[in-house]
Coordinates of C-alpha atoms in Angstrom, one line a residue:
X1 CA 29.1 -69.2 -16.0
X2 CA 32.7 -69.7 -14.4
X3 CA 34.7 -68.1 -11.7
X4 CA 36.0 -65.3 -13.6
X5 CA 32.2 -64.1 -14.5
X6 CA 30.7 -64.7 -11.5
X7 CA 33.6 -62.6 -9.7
X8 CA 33.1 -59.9 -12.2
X9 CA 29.3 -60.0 -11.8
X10 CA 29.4 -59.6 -7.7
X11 CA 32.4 -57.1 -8.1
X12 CA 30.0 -55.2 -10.5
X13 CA 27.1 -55.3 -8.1
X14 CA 29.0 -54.1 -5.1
X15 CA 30.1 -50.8 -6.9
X16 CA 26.6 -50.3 -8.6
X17 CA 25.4 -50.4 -4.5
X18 CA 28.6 -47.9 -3.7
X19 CA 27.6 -45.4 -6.4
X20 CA 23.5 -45.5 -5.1
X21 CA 24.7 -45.0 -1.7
X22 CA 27.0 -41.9 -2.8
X23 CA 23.6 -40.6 -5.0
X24 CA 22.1 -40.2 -1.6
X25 CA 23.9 -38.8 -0.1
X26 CA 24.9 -36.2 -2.3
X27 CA 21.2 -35.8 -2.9
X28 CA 20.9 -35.0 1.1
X29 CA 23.8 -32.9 1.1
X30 CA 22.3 -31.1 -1.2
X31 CA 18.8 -30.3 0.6
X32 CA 20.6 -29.9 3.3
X33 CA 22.4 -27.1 1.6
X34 CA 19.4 -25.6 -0.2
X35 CA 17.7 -25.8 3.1
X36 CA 20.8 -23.9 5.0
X37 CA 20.5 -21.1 2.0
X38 CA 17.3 -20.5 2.3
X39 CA 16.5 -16.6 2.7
X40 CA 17.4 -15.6 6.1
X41 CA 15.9 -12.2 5.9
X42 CA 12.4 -10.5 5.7
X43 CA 11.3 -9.3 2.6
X44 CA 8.3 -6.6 2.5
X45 CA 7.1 -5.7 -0.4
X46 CA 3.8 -3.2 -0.7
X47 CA 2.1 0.7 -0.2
X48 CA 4.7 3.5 -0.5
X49 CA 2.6 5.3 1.3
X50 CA 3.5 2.7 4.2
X51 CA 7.2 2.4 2.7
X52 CA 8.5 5.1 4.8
X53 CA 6.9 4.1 8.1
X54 CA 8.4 0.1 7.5
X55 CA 11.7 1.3 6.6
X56 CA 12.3 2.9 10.1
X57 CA 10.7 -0.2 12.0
X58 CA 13.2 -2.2 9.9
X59 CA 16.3 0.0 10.3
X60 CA 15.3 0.0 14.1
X61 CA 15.0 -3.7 14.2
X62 CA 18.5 -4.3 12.3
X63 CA 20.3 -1.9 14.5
X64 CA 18.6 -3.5 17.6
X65 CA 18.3 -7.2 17.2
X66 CA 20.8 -9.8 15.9
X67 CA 18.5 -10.2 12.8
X68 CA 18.9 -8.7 9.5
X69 CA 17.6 -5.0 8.2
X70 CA 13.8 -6.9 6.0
X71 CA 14.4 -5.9 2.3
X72 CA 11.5 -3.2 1.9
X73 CA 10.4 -2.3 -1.9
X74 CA 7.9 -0.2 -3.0
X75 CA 5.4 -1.6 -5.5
X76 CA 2.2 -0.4 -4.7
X77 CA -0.8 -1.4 -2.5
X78 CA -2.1 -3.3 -5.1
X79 CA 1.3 -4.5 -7.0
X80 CA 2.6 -5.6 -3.2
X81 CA -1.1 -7.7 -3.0
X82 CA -0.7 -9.6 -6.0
X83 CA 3.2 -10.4 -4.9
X84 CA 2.0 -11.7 -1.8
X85 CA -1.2 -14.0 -2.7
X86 CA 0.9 -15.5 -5.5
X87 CA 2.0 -18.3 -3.0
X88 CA 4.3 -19.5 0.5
X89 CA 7.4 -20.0 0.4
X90 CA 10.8 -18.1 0.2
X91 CA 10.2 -17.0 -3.4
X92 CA 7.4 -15.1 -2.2
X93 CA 7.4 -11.8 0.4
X94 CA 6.6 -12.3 4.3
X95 CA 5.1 -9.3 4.6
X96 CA 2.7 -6.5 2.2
X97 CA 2.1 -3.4 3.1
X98 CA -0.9 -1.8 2.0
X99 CA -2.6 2.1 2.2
X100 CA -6.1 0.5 2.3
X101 CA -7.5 -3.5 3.9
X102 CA -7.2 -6.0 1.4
X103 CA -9.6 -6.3 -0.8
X104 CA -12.1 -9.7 -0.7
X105 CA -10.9 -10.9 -4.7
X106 CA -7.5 -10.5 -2.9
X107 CA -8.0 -12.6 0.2
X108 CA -10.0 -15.0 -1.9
X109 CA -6.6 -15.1 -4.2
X110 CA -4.6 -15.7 -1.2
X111 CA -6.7 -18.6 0.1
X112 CA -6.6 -20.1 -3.4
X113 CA -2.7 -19.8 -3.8
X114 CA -2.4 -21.2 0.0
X115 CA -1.8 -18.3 1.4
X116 CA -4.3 -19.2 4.3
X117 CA -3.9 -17.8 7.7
X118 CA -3.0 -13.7 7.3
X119 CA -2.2 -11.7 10.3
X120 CA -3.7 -8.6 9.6
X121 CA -2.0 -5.3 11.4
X122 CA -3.7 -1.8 11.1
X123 CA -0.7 0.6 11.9
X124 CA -2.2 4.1 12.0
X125 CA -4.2 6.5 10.2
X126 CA -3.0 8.5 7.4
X127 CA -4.7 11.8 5.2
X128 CA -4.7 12.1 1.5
X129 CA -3.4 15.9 0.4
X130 CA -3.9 18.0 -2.5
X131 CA -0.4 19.7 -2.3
X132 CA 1.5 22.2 -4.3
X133 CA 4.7 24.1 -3.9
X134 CA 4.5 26.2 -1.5
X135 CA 5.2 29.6 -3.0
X136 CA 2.1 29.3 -4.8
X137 CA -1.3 30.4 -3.7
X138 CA -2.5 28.0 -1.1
X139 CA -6.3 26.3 -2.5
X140 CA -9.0 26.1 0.0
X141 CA -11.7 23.5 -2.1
X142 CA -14.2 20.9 -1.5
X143 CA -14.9 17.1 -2.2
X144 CA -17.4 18.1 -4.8
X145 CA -14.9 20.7 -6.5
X146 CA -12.2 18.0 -6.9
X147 CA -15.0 15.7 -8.3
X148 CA -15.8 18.2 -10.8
X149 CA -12.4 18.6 -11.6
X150 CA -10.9 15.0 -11.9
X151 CA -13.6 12.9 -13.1
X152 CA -14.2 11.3 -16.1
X153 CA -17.6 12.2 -16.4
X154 CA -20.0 14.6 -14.9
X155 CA -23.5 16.0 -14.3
X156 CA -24.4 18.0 -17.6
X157 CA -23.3 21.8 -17.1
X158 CA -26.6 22.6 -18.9
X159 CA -29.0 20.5 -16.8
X160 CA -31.3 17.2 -16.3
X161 CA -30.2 13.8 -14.7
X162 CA -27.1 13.1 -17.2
X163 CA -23.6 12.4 -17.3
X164 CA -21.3 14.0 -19.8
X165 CA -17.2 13.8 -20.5
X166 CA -16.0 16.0 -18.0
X167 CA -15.3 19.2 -20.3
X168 CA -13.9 21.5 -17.6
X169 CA -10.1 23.1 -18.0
X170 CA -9.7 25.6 -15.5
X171 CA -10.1 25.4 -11.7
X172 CA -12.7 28.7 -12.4
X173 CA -14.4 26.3 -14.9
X174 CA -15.8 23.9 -11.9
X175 CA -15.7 27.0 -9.3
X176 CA -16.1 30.5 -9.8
X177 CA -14.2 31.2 -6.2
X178 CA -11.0 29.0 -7.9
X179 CA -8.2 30.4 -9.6
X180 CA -8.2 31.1 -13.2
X181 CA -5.5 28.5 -14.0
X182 CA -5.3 24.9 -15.7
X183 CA -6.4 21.6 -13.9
X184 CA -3.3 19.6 -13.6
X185 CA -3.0 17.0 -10.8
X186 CA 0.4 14.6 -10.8
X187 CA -0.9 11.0 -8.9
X188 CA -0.6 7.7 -8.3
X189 CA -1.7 4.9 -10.7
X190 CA -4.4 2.5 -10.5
X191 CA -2.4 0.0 -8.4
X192 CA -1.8 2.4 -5.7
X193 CA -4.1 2.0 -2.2
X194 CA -3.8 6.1 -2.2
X195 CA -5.1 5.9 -5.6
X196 CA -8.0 3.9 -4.2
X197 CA -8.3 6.0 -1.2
X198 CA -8.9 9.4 -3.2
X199 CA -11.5 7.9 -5.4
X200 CA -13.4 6.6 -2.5
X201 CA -12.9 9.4 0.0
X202 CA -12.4 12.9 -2.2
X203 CA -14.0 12.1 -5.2
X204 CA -17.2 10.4 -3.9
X205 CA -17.5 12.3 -1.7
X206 CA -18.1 15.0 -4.0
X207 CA -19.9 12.8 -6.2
X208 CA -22.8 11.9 -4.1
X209 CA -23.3 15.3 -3.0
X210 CA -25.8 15.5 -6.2
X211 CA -29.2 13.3 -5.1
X212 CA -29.5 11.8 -8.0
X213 CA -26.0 10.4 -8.9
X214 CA -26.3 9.2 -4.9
X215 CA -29.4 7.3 -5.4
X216 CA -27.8 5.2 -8.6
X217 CA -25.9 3.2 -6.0
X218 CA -29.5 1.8 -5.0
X219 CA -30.2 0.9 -8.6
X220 CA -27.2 -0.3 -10.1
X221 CA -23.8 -0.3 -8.0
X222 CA -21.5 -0.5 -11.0
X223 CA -23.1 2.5 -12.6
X224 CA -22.3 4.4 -9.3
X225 CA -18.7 3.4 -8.8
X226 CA -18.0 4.0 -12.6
X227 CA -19.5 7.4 -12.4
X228 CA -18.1 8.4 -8.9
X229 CA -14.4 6.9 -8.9
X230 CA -13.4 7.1 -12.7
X231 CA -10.6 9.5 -12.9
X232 CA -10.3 11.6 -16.1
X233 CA -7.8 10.4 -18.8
X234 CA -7.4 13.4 -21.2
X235 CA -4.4 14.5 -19.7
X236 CA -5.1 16.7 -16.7
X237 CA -4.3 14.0 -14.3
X238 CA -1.1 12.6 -14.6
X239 CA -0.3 9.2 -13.3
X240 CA 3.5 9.8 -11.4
X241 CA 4.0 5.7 -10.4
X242 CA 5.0 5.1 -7.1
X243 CA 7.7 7.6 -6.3
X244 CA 6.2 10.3 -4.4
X245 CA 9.5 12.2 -4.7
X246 CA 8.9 12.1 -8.4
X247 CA 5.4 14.3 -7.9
X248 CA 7.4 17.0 -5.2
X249 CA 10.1 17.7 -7.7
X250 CA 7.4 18.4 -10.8
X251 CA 5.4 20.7 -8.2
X252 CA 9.2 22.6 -7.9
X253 CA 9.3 22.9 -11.8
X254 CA 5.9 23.6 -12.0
X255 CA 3.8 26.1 -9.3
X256 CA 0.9 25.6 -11.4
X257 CA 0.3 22.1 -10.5
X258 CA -0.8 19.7 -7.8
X259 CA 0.0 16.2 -6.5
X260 CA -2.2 13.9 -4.3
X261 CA -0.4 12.3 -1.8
X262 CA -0.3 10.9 1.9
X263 CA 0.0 13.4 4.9
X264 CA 3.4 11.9 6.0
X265 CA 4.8 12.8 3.0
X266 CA 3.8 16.3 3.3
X267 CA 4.9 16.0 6.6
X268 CA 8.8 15.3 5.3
X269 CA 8.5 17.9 2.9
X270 CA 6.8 20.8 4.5
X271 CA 9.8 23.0 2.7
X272 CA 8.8 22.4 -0.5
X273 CA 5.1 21.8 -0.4
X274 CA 1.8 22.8 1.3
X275 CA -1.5 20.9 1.3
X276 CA -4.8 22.6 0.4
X277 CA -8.1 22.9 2.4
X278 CA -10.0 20.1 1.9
X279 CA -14.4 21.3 3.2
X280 CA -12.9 23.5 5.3
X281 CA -10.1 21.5 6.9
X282 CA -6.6 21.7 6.5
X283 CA -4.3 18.2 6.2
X284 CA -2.8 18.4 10.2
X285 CA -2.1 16.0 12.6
X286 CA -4.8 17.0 14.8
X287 CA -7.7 17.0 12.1
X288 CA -6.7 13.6 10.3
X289 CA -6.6 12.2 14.5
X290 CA -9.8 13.4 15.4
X291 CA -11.9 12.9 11.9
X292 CA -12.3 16.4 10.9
X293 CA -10.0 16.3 8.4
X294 CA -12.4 14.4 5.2
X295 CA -10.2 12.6 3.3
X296 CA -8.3 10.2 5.6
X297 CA -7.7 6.6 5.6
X298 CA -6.2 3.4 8.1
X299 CA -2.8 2.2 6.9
X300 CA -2.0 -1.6 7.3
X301 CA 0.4 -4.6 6.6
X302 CA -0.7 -8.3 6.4
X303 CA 2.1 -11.3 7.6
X304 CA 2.3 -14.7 6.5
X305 CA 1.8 -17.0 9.5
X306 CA 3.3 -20.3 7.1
X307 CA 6.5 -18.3 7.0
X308 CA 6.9 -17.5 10.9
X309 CA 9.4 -19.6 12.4
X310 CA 11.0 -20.7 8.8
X311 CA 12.2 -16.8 8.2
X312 CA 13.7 -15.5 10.8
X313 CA 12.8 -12.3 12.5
X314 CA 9.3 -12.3 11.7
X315 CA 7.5 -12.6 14.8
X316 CA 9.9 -10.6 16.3
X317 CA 9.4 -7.6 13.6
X318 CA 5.5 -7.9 14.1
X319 CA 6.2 -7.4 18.0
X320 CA 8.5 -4.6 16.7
X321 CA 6.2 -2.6 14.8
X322 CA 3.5 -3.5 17.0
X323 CA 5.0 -1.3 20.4
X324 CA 4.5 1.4 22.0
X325 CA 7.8 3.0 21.2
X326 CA 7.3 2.6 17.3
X327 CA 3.3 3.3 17.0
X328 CA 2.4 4.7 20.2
X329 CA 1.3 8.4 21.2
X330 CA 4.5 9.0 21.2
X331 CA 6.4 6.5 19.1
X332 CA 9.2 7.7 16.7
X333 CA 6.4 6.5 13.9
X334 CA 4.9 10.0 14.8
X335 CA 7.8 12.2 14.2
X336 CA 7.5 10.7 10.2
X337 CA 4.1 11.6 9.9
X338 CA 2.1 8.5 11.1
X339 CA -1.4 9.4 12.9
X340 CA -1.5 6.6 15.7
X341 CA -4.7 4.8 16.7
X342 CA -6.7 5.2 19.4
X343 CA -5.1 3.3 22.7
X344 CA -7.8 0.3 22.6
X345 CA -7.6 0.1 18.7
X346 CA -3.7 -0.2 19.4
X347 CA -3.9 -2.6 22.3
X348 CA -6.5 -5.3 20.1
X349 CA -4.1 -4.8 17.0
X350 CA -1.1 -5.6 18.8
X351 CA -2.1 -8.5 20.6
X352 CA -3.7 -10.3 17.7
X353 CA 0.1 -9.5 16.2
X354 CA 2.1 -10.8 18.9
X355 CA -0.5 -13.6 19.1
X356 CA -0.1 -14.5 15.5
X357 CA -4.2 -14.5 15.0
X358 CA -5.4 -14.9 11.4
X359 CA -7.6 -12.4 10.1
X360 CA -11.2 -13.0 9.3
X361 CA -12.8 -11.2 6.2

């Protein structure tokens, strides 16, 4: 090998070290800039039922703090679980809200995806209503009444220990003291926590009130659920998505119908609609706080501790939602239709949010 080569060689080597060395630091540059636009807001996904409460909190917490208004949408109790337990990271929402607690399959789903240490908040309590515009006649009916009147099947009209496909038309059909008009109900899908709620609180409730459908959960579980939470599919309830505005404008078109939907809702709407008596009880403040109202429920949202401190805003948002001047007695939570908890409920709530404790199922 002469000069000439050997020059060429080490000239060759030098620059092949200068390009490496400006691979790596373009490489860094960019992390660094993927790091830097990473999301720097909080995105909720989750309940609608909870939508409206979380939006205020949110606008509050914009308008208040140097952080940004969280990105709220409304995908169901369900739709918002499965968003959340699909994994950490900023592809995947801080916070889920949810009209019922998380389900076991859905904390085990977390825990599998990573999703390990939830912070679990229980805002307030909420009632479920059978509404309908409120020029219409007003219906005063009970847990087994609506269980006669939604359900796929039911006890045999003619007798003996059977379930049949629920063959009933009219509200007279299942009640004699009903009006003489056609059972159609506008609610929320299966995904929906409020969904969920109703099967469990209005319609088995009405369900076990015959002995022997009560004593199949005893002898086969399944067989009970399926009996006392399948909703009819023929027609005379109508799934309505998530958009519980959706529901209050078909009850304007149509005075004949009814929708099932939270209390705060009817709350926010009390011009257009009215809920119905539920055993007695009509859908008020008052009842759903002190349990006298039947079909009412907790409300909650679950927090990714991973993403605290790498979000910004988060722990500041729980400690948001968390005081007294949002939830309290007399938060501005109340004035949209939120029941709050009891003061010791509150207090444990709110310091395992500010706290950052992981739930335990």
């Amino acid at each position: 090998m002469d000069r000439n080569d050997f020059h060429a060689i080490h000239i060759w080597k030098v620059l092949m070290h200068k390009i490496a060395k400006l691979a790596l630091l373009s490489s860094a540059i960019a992390v660094a800039g993927a790091a830097n636009a990473a999301r720097d807001y909080i995105q909720i996904v989750g309940s609608s039922t909870v939508y409206p409460f979380a939006t205020v909190v949110a606008e509050t917490f914009g308008k208040t703090t140097d952080f940004k208004t969280p990105i709220i949408e409304s995908t169901g109790s369900g739709g918002g679980m499965k968003l959340f337990c699909a994994g950490v990271g900023e592809n995947h929402p801080d916070i889920t809200n949810a009209s019922r607690r998380i389900k076991p399959s859905e904390f085990e789903k977390c825990q599998a995806n990573g999703v390990t240490d939830i912070i679990e908040v229980k805002v307030g309590y909420d009632g479920i209503v059978l509404g309908n515009y409120n020029q219409s006649e007003q219906l005063s009916i009970t847990r087994r009444d609506l269980f006669l009147a939604l359900a796929k099947h039911v006890p045999n009209p003619d007798g003996g220990e059977s379930l049949v496909p629920n063959p009933y038309m009219t509200w007279k059909d299942v009640n004699v003291e009903l009006p003489d008009v056609e059972i159609e109900v506008l609610g929320p899908p299966p995904t929906s926590g409020t969904r969920d709620a109703f099967a469990e609180l209005a319609l088995e409730g009405g369900c076990k009130t015959f002995d022997w459908v009560k004593a199949m959960k005893k002898a086969d579980k399944n067989a009970y659920k399926a009996a006392c939470h399948s909703v009819r599919e023929d027609g005379t309830y109508i799934e309505s998505g998530e958009n519980d505005n959706l529901i209050v404008q078909k009850l304007r078109e149509n005075p004949k119908a009814f929708g099932v939907f939270g209390f705060s809702f009817l709350d926010q709407n009390s011009d257009v609609i009215q809920g119905s008596l539920i055993d007695g009880a009509a859908p008020e403040f008052e009842n759903i706080a002190d349990g006298s109202y039947p079909v009412s429920r907790p409300l909650y949202f679950y927090a990714k501790k991973a993403h605290v401190g790498v979000v910004p805003g988060i722990r500041e948002f729980l400690n948001a939602f968390t005081d007294e001047a949002a939830w309290g007695d007399e938060g501005y939570l109340t004035d949209k239709g939120l029941i709050p908890m009891p003061d010791e409920e509150r207090a444990k709530f709110g310091a395992d949010a500010r706290a950052l404790n992981p739930m335990a199922m």
